[in-house]
mmCIF file of C-alpha atoms in Angstrom:
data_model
loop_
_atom_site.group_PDB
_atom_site.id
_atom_site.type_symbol
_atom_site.label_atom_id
_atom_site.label_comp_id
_atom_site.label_asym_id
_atom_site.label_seq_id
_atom_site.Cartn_x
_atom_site.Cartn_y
_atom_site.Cartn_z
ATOM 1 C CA UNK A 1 30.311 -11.297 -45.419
ATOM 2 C CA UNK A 2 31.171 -7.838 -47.182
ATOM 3 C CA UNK A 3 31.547 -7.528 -51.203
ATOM 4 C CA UNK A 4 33.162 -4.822 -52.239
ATOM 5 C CA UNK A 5 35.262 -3.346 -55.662
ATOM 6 C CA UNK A 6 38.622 -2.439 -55.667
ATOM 7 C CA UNK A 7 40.204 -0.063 -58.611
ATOM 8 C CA UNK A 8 40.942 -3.096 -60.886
ATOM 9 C CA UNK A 9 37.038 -3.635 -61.663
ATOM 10 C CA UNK A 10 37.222 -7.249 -59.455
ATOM 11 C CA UNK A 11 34.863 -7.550 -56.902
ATOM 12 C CA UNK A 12 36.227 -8.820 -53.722
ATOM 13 C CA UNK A 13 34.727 -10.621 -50.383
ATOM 14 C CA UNK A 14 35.378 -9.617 -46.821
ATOM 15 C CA UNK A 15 34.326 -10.970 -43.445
ATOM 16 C CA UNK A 16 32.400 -8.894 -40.902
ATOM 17 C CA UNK A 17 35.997 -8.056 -38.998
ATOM 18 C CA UNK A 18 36.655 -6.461 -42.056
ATOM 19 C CA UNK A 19 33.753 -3.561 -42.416
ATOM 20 C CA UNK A 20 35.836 -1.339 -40.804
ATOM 21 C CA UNK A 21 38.474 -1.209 -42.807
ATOM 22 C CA UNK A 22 36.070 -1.753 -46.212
ATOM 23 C CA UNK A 23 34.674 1.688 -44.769
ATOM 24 C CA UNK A 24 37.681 3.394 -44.264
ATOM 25 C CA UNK A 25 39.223 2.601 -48.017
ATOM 26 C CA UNK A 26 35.717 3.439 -49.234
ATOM 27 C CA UNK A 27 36.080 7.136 -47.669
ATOM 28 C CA UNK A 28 39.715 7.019 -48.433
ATOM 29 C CA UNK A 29 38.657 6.105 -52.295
ATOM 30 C CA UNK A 30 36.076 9.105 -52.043
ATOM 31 C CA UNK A 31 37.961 11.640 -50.593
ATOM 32 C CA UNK A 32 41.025 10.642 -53.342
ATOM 33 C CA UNK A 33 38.438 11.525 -56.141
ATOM 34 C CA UNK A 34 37.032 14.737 -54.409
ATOM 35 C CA UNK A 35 40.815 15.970 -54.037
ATOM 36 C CA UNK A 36 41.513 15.415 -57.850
ATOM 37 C CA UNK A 37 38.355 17.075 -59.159
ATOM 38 C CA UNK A 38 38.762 20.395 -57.118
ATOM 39 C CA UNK A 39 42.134 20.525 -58.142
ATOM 40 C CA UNK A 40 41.510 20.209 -61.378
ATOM 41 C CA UNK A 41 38.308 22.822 -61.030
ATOM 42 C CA UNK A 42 39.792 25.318 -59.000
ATOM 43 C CA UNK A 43 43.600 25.274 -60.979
ATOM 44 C CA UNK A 44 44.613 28.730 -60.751
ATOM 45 C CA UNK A 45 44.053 31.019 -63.932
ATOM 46 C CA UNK A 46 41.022 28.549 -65.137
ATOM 47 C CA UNK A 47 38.351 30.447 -66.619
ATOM 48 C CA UNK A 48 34.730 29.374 -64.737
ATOM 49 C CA UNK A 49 33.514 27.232 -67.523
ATOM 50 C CA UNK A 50 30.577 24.505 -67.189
ATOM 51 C CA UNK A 51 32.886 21.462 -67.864
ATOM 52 C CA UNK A 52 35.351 22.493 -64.826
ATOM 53 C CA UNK A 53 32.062 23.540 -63.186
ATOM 54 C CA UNK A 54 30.107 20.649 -63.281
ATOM 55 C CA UNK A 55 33.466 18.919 -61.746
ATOM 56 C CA UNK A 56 33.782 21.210 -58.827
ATOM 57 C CA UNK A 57 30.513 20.460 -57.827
ATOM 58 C CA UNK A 58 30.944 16.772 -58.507
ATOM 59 C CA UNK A 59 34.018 17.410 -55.878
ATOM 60 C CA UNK A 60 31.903 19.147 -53.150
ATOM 61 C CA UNK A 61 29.223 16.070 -53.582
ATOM 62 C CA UNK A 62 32.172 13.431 -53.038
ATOM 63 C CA UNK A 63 33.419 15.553 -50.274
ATOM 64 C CA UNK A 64 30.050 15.492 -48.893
ATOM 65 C CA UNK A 65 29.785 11.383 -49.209
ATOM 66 C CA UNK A 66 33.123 11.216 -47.496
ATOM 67 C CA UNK A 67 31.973 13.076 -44.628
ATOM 68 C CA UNK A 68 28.861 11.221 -44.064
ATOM 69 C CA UNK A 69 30.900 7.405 -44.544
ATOM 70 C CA UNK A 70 33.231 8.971 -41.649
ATOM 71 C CA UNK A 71 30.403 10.366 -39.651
ATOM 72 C CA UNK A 72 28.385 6.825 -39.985
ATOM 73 C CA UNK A 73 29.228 3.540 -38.109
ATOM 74 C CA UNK A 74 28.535 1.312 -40.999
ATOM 75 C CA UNK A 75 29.897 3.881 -43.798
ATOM 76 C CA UNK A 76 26.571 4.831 -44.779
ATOM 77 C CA UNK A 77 25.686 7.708 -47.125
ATOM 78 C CA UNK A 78 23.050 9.476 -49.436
ATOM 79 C CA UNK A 79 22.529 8.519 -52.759
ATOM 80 C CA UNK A 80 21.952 11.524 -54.174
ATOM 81 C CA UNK A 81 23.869 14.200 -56.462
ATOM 82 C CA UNK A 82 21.586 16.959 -54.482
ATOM 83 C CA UNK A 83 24.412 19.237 -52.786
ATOM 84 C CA UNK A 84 21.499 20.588 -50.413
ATOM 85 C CA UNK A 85 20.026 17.215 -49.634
ATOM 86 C CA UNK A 86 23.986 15.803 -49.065
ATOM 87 C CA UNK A 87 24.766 18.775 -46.657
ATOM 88 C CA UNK A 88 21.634 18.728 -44.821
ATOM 89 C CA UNK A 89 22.147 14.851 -43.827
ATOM 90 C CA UNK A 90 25.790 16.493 -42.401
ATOM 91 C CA UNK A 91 25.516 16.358 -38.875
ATOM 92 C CA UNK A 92 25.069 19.722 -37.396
ATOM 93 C CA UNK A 93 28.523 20.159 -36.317
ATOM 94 C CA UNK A 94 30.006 20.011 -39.496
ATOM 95 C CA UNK A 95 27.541 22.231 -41.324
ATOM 96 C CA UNK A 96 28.419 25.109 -38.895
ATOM 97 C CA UNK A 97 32.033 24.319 -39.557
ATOM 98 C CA UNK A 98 31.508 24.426 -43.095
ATOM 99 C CA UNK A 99 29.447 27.452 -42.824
ATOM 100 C CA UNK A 100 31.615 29.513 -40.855
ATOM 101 C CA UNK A 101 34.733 28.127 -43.554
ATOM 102 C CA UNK A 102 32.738 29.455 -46.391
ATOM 103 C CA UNK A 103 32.551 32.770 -44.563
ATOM 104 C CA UNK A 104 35.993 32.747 -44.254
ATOM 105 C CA UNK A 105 36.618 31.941 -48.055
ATOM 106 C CA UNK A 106 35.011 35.114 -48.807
ATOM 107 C CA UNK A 107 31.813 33.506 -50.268
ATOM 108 C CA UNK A 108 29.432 36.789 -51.469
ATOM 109 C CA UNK A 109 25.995 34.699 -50.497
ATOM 110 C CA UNK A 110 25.010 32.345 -47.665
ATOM 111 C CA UNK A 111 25.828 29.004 -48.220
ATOM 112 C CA UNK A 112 22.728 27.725 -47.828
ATOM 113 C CA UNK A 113 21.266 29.799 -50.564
ATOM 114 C CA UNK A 114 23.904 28.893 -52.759
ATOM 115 C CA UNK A 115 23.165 24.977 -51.782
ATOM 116 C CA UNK A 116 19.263 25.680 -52.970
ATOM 117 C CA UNK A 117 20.246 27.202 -56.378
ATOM 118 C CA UNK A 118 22.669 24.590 -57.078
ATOM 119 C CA UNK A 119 21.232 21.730 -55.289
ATOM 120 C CA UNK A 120 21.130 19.698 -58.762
ATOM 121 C CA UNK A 121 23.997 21.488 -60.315
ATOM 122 C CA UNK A 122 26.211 18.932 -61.257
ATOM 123 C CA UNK A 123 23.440 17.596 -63.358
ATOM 124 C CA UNK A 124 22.590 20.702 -65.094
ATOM 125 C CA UNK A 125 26.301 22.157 -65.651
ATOM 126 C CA UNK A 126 27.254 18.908 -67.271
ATOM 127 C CA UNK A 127 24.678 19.331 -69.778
ATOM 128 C CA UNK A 128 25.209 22.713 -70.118
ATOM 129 C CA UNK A 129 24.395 22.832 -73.936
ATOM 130 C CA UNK A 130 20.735 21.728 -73.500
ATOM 131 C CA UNK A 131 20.100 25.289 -71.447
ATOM 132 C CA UNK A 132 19.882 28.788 -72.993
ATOM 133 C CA UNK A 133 21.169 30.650 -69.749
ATOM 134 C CA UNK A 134 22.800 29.365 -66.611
ATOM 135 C CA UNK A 135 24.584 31.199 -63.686
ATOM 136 C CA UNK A 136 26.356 30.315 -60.843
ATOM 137 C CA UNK A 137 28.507 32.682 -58.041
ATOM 138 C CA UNK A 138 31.768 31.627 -58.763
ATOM 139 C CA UNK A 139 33.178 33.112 -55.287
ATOM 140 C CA UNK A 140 30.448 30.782 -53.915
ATOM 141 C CA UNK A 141 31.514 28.182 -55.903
ATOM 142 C CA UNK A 142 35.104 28.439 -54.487
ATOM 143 C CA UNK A 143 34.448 29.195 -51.474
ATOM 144 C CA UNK A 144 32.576 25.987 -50.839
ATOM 145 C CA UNK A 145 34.941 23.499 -52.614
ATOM 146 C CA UNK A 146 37.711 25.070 -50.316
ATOM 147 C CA UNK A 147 36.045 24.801 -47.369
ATOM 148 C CA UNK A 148 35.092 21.358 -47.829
ATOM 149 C CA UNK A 149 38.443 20.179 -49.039
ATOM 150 C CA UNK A 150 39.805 22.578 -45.709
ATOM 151 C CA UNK A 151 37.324 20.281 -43.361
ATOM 152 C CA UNK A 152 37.745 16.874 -44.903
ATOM 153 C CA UNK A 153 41.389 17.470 -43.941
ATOM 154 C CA UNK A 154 40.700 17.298 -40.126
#
């Protein structure tokens, strides 16, 4: 027996038969969110502030999450908000993929390095006003929402 939520807050019961498709609504449900917060991060003319931020890298962790459910037989994924952590549990494939898309987005720094600086980003950019000085590559930042969005498509 599976519990799970669905959107209207009720929790719900499913038999084992069922995990599969529990899984694939889960990643479905994931991936839905991701879309919606890049959009709304990466709308065209938006100026890089740490609200709109702090929700792109929100997207690029749900992106992440999505990834791994697919990736795992039972749906499994990190709980973490660490974007280096989340990527690193990626299977290789798909961090070369995501790599080389990041390239191709015109990203000015190695993803990687831009993983390590903003590993905890969504945490700090939310609460922006408790820190004097923060910085973050917005070409980077771009370049890796796009490419995840790009590879969550196939």
């Amino acid at each position: 027996m599976c519990v799970y939520m669905k959107g209207d807050g009720k929790m719900y019961a499913q038999s084992e038969k069922n995990k599969g498709e529990v899984k694939q609504k889960k990643m479905e449900a994931c991936l839905e969110a991701a879309n919606i917060y890049a959009s709304f991060a990466t709308k065209e003319g938006r100026p890089p502030r740490p609200p709109y931020i702090a929700i792109g890298l929100f997207a690029c962790e749900l992106y992440m999450k999505a990834l791994l459910m697919k990736r795992d037989p039972k749906g499994r994924y990190a709980h973490t908000h660490n974007l280096l952590d989340l990527f690193q549990a990626l299977p290789a494939l798909d961090q070369q993929k995501i790599e080389e898309a990041c390239e191709n987005h015109f990203s000015e720094k190695p993803l990687l390095d831009f993983l390590a600086e903003n590993a905890e980003g969504f945490e700090k950019w939310r609460y922006d006003f408790e820190t004097k000085e923060m910085t973050i590559s917005h070409f980077a930042f771009l370049a890796l929402i796009n490419a995840l969005r790009d590879h969550c498509k196939n």
